[in-house]
mmCIF file of C-alpha atoms in Angstrom:
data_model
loop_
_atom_site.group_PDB
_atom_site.id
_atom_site.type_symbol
_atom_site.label_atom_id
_atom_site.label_comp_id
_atom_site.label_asym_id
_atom_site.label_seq_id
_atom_site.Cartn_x
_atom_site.Cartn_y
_atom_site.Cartn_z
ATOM 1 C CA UNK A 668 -95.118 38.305 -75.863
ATOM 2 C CA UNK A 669 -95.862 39.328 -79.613
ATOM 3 C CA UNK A 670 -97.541 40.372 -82.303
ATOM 4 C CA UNK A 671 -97.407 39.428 -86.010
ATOM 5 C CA UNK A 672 -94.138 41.223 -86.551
ATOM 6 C CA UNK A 673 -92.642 39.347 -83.610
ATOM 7 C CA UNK A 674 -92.297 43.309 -81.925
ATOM 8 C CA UNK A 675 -93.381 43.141 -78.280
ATOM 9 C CA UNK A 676 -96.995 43.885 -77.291
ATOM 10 C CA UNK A 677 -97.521 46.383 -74.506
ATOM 11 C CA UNK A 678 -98.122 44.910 -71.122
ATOM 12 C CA UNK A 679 -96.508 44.300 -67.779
ATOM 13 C CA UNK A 680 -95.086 40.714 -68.857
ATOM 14 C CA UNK A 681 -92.624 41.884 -70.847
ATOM 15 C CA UNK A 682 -92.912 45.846 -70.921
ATOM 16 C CA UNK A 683 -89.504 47.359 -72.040
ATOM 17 C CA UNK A 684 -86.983 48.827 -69.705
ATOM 18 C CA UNK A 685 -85.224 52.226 -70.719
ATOM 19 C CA UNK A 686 -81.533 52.136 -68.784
ATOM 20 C CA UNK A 687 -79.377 49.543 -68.134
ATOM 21 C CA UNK A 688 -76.980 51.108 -65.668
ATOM 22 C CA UNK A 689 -73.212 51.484 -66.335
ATOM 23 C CA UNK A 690 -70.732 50.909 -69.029
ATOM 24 C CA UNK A 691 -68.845 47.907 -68.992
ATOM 25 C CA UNK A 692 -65.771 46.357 -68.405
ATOM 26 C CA UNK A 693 -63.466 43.188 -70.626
ATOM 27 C CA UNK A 694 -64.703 39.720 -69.831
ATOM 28 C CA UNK A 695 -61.723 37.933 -67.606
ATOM 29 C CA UNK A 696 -60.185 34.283 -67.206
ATOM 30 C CA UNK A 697 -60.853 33.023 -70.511
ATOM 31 C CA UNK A 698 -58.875 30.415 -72.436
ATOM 32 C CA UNK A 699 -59.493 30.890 -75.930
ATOM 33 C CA UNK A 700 -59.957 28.135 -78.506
ATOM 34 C CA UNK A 701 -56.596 27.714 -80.953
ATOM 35 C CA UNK A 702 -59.208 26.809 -83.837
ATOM 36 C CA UNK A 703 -60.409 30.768 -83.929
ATOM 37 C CA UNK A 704 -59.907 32.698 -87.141
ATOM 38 C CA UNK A 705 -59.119 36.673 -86.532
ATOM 39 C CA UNK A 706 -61.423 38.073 -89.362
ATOM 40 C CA UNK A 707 -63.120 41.100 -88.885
ATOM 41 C CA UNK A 708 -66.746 41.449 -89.483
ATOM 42 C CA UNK A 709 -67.794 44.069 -92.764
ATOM 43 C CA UNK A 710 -70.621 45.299 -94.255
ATOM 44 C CA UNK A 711 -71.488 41.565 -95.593
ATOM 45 C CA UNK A 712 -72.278 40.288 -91.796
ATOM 46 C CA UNK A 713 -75.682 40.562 -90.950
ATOM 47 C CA UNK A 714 -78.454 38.787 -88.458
ATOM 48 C CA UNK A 715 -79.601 35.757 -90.243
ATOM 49 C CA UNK A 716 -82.133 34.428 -87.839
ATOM 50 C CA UNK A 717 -83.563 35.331 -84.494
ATOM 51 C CA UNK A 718 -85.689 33.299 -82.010
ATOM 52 C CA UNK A 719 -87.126 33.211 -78.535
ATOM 53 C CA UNK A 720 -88.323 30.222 -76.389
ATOM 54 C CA UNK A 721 -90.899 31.786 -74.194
ATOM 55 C CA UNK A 722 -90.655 28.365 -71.775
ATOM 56 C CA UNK A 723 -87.160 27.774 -70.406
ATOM 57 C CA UNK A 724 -86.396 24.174 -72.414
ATOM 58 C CA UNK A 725 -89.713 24.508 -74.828
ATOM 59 C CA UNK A 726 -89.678 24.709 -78.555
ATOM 60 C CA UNK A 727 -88.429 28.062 -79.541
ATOM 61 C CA UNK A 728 -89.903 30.672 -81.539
ATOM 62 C CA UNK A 729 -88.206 31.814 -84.736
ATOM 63 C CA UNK A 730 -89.397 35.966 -85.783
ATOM 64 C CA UNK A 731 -88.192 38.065 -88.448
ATOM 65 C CA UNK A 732 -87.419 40.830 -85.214
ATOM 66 C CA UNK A 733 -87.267 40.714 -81.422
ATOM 67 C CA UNK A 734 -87.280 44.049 -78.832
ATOM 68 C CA UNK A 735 -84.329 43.397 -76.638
ATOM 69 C CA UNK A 736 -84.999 44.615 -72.929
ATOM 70 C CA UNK A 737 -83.078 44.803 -69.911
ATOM 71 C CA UNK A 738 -83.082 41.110 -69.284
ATOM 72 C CA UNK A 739 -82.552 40.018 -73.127
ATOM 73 C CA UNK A 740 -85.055 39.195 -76.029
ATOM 74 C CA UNK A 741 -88.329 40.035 -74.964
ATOM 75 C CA UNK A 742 -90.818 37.162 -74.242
ATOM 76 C CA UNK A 743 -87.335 34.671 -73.889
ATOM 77 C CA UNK A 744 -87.336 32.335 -71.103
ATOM 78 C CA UNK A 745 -89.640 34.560 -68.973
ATOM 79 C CA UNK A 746 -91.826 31.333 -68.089
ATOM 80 C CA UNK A 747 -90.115 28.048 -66.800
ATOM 81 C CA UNK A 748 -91.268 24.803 -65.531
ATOM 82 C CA UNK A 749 -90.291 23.507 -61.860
ATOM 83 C CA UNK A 750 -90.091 19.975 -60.699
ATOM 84 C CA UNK A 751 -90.977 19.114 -57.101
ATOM 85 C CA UNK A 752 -88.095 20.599 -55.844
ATOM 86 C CA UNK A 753 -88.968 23.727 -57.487
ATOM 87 C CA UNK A 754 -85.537 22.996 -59.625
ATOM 88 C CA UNK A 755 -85.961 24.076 -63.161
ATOM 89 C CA UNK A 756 -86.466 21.587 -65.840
ATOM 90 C CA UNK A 757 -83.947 20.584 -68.842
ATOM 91 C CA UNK A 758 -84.222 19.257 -71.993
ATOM 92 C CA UNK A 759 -80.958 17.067 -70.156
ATOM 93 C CA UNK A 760 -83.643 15.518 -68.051
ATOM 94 C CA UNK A 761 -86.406 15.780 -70.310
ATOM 95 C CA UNK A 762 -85.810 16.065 -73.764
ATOM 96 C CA UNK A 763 -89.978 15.854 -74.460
ATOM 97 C CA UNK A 764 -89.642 19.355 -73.453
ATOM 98 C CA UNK A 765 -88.812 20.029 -76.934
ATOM 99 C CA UNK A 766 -92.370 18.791 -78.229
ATOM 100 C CA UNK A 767 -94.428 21.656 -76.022
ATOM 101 C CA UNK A 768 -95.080 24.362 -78.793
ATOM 102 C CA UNK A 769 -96.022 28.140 -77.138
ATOM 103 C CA UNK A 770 -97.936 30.764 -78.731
ATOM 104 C CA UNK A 771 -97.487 33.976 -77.913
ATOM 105 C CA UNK A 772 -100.667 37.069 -77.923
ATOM 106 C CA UNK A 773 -99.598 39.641 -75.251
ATOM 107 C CA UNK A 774 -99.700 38.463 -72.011
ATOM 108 C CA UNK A 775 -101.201 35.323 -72.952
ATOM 109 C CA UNK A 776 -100.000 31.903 -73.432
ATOM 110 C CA UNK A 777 -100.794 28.758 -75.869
ATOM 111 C CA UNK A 778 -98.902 25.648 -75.632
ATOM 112 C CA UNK A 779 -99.487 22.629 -77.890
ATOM 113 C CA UNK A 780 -98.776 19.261 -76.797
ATOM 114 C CA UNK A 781 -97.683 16.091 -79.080
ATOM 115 C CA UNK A 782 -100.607 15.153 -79.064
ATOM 116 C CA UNK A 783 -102.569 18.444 -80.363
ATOM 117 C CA UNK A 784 -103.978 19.184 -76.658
ATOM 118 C CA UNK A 785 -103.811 22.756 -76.055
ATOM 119 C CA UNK A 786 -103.566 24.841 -72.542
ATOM 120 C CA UNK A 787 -104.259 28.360 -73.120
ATOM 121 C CA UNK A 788 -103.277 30.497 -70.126
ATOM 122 C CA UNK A 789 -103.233 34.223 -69.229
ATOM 123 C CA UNK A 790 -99.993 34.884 -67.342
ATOM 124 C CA UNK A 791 -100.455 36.348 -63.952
ATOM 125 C CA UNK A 792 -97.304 38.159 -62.898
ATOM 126 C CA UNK A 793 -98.514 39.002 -59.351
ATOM 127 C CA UNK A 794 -99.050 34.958 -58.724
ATOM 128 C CA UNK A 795 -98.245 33.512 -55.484
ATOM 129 C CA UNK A 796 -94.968 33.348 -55.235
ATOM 130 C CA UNK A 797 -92.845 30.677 -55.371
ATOM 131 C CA UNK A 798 -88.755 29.957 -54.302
ATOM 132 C CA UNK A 799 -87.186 28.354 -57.340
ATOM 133 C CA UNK A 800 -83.628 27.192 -58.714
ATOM 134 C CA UNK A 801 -81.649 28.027 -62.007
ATOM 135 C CA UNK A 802 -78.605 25.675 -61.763
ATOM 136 C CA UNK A 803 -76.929 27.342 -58.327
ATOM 137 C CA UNK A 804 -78.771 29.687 -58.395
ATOM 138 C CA UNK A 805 -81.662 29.639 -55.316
ATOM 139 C CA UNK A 806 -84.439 31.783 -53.798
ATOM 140 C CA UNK A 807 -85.125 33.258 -57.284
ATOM 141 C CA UNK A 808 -88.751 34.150 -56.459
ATOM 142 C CA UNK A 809 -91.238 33.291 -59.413
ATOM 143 C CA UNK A 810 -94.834 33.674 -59.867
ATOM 144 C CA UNK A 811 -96.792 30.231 -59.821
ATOM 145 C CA UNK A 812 -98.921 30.357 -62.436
ATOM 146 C CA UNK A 813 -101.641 27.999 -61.204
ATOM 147 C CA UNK A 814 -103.033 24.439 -60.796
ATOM 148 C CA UNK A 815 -104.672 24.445 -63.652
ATOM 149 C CA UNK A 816 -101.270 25.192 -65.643
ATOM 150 C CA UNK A 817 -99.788 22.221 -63.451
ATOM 151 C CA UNK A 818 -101.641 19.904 -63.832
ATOM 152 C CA UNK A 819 -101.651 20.176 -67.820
ATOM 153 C CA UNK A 820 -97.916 20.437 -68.092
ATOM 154 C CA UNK A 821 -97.800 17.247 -65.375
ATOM 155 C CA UNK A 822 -100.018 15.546 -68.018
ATOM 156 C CA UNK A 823 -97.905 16.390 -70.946
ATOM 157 C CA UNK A 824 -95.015 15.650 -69.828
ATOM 158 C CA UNK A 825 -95.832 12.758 -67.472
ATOM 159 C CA UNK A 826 -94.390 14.105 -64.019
ATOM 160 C CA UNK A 827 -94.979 16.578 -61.532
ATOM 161 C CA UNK A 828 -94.593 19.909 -62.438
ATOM 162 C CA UNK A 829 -95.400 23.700 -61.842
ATOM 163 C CA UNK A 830 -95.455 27.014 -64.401
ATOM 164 C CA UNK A 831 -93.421 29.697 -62.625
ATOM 165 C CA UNK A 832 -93.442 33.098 -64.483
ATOM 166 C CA UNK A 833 -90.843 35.957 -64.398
ATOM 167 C CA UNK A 834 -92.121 39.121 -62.368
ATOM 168 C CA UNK A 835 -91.360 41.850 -60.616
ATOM 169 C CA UNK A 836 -90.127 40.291 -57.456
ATOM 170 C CA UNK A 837 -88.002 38.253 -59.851
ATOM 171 C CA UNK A 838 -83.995 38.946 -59.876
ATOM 172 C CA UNK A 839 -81.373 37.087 -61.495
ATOM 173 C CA UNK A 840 -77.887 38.528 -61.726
ATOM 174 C CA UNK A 841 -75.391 37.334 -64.087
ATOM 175 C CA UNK A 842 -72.297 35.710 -62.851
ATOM 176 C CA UNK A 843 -70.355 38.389 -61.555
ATOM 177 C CA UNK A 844 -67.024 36.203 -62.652
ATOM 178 C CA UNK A 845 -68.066 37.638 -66.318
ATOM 179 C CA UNK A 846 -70.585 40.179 -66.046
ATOM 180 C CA UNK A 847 -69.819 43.356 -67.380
ATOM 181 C CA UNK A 848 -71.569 45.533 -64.675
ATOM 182 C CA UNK A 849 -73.237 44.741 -61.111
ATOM 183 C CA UNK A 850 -76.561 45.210 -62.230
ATOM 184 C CA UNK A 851 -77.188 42.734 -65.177
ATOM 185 C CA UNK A 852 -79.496 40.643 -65.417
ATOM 186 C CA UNK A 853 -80.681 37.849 -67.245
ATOM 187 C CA UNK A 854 -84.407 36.066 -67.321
ATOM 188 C CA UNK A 855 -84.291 32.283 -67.052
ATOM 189 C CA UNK A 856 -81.711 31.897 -68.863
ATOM 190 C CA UNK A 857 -79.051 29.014 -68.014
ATOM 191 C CA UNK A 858 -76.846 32.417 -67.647
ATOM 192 C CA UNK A 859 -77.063 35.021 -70.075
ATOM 193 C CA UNK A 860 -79.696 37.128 -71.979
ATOM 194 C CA UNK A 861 -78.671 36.484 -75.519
ATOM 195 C CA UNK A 862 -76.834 33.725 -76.804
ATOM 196 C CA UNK A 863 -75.451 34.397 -80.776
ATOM 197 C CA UNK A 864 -73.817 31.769 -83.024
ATOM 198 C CA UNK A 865 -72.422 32.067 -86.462
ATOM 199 C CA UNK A 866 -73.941 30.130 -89.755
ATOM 200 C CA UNK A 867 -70.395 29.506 -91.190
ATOM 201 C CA UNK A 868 -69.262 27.935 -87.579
ATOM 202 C CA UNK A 869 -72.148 25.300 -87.923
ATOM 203 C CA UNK A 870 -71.004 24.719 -91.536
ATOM 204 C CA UNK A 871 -67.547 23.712 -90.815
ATOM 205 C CA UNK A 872 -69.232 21.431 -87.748
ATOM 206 C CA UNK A 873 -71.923 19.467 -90.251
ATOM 207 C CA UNK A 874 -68.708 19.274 -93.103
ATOM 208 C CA UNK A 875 -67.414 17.048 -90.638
ATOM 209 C CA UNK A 876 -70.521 14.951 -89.351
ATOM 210 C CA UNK A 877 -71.861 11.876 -91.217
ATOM 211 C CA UNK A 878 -75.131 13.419 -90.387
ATOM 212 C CA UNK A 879 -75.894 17.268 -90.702
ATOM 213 C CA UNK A 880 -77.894 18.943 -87.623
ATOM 214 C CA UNK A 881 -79.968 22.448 -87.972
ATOM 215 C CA UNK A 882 -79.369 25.323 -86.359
ATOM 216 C CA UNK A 883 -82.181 24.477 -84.297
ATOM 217 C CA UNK A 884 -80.277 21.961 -81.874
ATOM 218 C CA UNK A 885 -78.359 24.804 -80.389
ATOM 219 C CA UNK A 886 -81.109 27.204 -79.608
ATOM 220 C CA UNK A 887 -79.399 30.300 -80.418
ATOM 221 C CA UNK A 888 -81.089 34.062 -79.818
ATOM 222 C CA UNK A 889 -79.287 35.283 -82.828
ATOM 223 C CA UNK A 890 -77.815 33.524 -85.908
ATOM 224 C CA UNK A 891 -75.155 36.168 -87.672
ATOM 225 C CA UNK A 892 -73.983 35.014 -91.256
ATOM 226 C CA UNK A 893 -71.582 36.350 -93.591
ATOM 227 C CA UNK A 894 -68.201 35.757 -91.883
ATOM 228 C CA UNK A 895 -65.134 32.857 -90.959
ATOM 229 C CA UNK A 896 -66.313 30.025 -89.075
ATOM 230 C CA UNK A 897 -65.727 29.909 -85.715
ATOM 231 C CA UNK A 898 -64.614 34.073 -85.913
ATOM 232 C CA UNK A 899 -66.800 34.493 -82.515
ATOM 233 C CA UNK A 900 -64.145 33.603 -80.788
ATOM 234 C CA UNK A 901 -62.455 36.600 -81.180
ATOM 235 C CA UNK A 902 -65.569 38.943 -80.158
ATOM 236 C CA UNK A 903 -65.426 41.364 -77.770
ATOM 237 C CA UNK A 904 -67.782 43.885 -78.429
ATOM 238 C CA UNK A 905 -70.436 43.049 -81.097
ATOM 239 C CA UNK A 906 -73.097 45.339 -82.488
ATOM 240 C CA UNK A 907 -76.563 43.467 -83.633
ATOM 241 C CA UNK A 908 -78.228 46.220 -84.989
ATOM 242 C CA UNK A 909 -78.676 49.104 -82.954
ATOM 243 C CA UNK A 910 -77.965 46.917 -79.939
ATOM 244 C CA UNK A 911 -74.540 46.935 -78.886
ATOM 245 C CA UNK A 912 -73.012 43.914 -76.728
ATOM 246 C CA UNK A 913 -70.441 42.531 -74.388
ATOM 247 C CA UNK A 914 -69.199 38.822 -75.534
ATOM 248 C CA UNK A 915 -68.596 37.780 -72.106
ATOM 249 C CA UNK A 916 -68.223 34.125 -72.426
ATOM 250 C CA UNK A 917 -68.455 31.041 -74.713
ATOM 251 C CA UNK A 918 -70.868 28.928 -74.880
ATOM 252 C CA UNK A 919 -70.381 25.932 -73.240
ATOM 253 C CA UNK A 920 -72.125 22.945 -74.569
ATOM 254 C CA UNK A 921 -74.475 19.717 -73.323
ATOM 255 C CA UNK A 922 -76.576 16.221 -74.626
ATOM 256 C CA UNK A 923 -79.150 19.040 -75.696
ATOM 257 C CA UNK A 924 -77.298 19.823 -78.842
ATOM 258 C CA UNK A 925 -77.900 15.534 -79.383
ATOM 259 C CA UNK A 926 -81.604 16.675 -79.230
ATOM 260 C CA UNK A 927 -84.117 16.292 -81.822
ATOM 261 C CA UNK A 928 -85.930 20.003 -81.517
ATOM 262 C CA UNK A 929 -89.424 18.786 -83.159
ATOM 263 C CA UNK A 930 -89.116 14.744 -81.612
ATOM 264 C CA UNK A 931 -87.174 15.027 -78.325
ATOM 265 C CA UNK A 932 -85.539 11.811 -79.689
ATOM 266 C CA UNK A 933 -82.017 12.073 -78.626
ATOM 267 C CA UNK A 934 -79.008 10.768 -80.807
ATOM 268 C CA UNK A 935 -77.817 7.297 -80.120
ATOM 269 C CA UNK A 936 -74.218 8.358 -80.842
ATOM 270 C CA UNK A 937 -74.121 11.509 -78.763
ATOM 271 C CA UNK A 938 -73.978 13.302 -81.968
ATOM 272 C CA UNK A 939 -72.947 16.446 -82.786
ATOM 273 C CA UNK A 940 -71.580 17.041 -78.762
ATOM 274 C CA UNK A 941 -69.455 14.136 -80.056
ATOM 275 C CA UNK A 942 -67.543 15.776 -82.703
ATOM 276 C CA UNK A 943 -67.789 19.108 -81.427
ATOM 277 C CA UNK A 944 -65.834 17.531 -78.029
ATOM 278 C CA UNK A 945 -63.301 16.452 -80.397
ATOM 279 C CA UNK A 946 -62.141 19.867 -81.817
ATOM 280 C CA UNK A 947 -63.932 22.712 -80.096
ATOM 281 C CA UNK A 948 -63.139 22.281 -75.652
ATOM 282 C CA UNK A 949 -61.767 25.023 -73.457
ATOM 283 C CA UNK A 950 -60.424 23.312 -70.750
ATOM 284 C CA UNK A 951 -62.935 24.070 -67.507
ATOM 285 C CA UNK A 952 -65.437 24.799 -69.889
ATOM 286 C CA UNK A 953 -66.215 21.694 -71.989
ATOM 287 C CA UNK A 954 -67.378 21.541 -76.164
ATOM 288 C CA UNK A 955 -67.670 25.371 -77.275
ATOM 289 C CA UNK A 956 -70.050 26.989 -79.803
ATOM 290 C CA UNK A 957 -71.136 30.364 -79.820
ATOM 291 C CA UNK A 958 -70.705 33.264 -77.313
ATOM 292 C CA UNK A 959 -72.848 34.548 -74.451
ATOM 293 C CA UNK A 960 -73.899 38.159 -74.801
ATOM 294 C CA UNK A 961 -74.907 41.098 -72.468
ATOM 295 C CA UNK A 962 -76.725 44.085 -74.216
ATOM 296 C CA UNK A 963 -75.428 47.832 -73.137
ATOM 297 C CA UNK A 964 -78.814 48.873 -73.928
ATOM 298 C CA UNK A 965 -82.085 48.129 -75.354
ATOM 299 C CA UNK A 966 -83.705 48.504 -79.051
ATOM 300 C CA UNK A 967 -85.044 46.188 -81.907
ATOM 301 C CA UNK A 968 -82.983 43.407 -83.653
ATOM 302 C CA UNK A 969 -84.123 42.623 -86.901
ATOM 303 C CA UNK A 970 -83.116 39.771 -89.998
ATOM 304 C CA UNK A 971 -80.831 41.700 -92.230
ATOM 305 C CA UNK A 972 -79.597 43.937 -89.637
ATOM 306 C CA UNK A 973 -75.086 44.384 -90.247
ATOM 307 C CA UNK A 974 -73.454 43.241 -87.718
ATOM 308 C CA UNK A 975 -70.004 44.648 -86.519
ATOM 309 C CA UNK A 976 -67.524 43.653 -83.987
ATOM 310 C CA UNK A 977 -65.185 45.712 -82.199
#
């Protein structure tokens, strides 16, 4: 969690971790996209944005830096909603999820429903623990965070749900198929800590759309502008700052992207997956945009920070 500047507070939630283990290794098995332009980034590429979404599927959190730890940006995705199951919930299944607004203060919580209620909770990392899913991923073990926490977010969003928080009995690898070492790790995360797009990329999409869509429908972790659309395609290793990175996979994409990120009103036409399907698909993957990144180590992103690639 944060303070004004967006820089992590101290506390156990989301304290920052010093290593990160070995160097790594070339993603593998990719098929690239024949629509990528070979530019290489300069001195004009910089972050343009930044964001977190402290509740896997909530609204996000936009911040002019973010302290990148061990498992990605601090205070991103380290809490996440269960169903009965103890499955994680999606915007897919639940696109209301995009009208709970969090507040961050340390290690303590506000979220603001549609209709202005407010649950203010202090997160409890040594919570009884609780066996949860991420996709195929099972037995991740998560602190429950409470009845009174479920039974507000069961109101809000009108089914049966449980707060699960991130802790220290918490562990979830990244697909070995791409990770760059054994031992990283992601929070959350549908896969990856940080997930980076490019403004010019979105550009050429919305040139092409009879409606233009913010950068807000793809939930990025970092927005870098300055360079050829669609040029993260051809990343391999990308320095954000002072935080270097392994691209280890594109993004695939879903009916989120169709998602209203202030309504949860979905688009009627599927729009922009739509269009994106059309030009942008990697065959096993699906509609493309942006690239999944690992960090090599930790340190501060900020807005105006250059970006290179390597």
């Amino acid at each position: 969690m944060t303070d004004g500047t967006g820089r992590a507070k101290d506390g156990r939630m989301y304290r920052k971790v010093e290593r990160l283990g070995t160097a790594p290794g070339r993603r593998r098995g990719l098929l690239q996209p024949t629509t990528s332009s070979s530019v290489p980034l300069d001195s004009d590429v910089h972050i343009a944005g930044l964001a977190i979404y402290p509740i896997k599927g909530c609204r996000g959190v936009s911040l002019s830096e973010i302290e990148v730890d061990r498992l990605g940006p601090v205070g991103d995705r380290r809490l996440m909603l269960v169903d009965e199951r103890n499955q994680f919930l999606s915007q897919r299944e639940v696109p209301e999820l995009a009208t709970l607004v969090p507040a961050l203060d340390g290690d303590r919580i506000r979220v603001t429903g549609c209709d202005g209620a407010a649950l203010t909770l202090d997160v409890d990392l040594d919570g009884p623990l609780r066996s949860v899913s991420v996709w195929a991923k099972e037995g991740l073990l998560a602190a429950d965070q409470g009845d009174q926490a479920a039974a507000w977010f069961t109101r809000a969003l009108r089914l049966t749900c449980r707060l699960v928080a991130f802790g220290p009995s918490t562990i979830n690898r990244v697909d070995p198929a791409y990770s760059p070492r054994p031992d990283a790790e992601t929070s959350f995360t549908d896969g990856y800590p940080i997930m980076a797009v490019v403004e010019e990329s979105l550009d050429d999409l919305n040139r092409r759309l009879t409606e233009p869509v913010p950068m807000q429908r793809f939930r990025p972790s970092v927005v870098v502008s300055g360079t050829a659309a669609w040029s993260e395609d051809d990343w391999r290793v990308i320095s954000l700052g002072e935080v270097i990175c392994d691209a280890v996979k594109p993004c695939a994409r879903c009916v989120v992207i169709t998602t209203d990120q202030l309504t949860g009103a979905q688009h009627p036409a599927q729009e922009p997956l739509r269009m994106l399907a059309g030009f942008r698909t990697i065959r096993g993957m699906g509609a493309i945009f942006g690239q999944n990144l690992v960090p090599r180590n930790t340190g501060i992103l900020r807005v105006g920070d250059i970006v290179r690639s390597t």
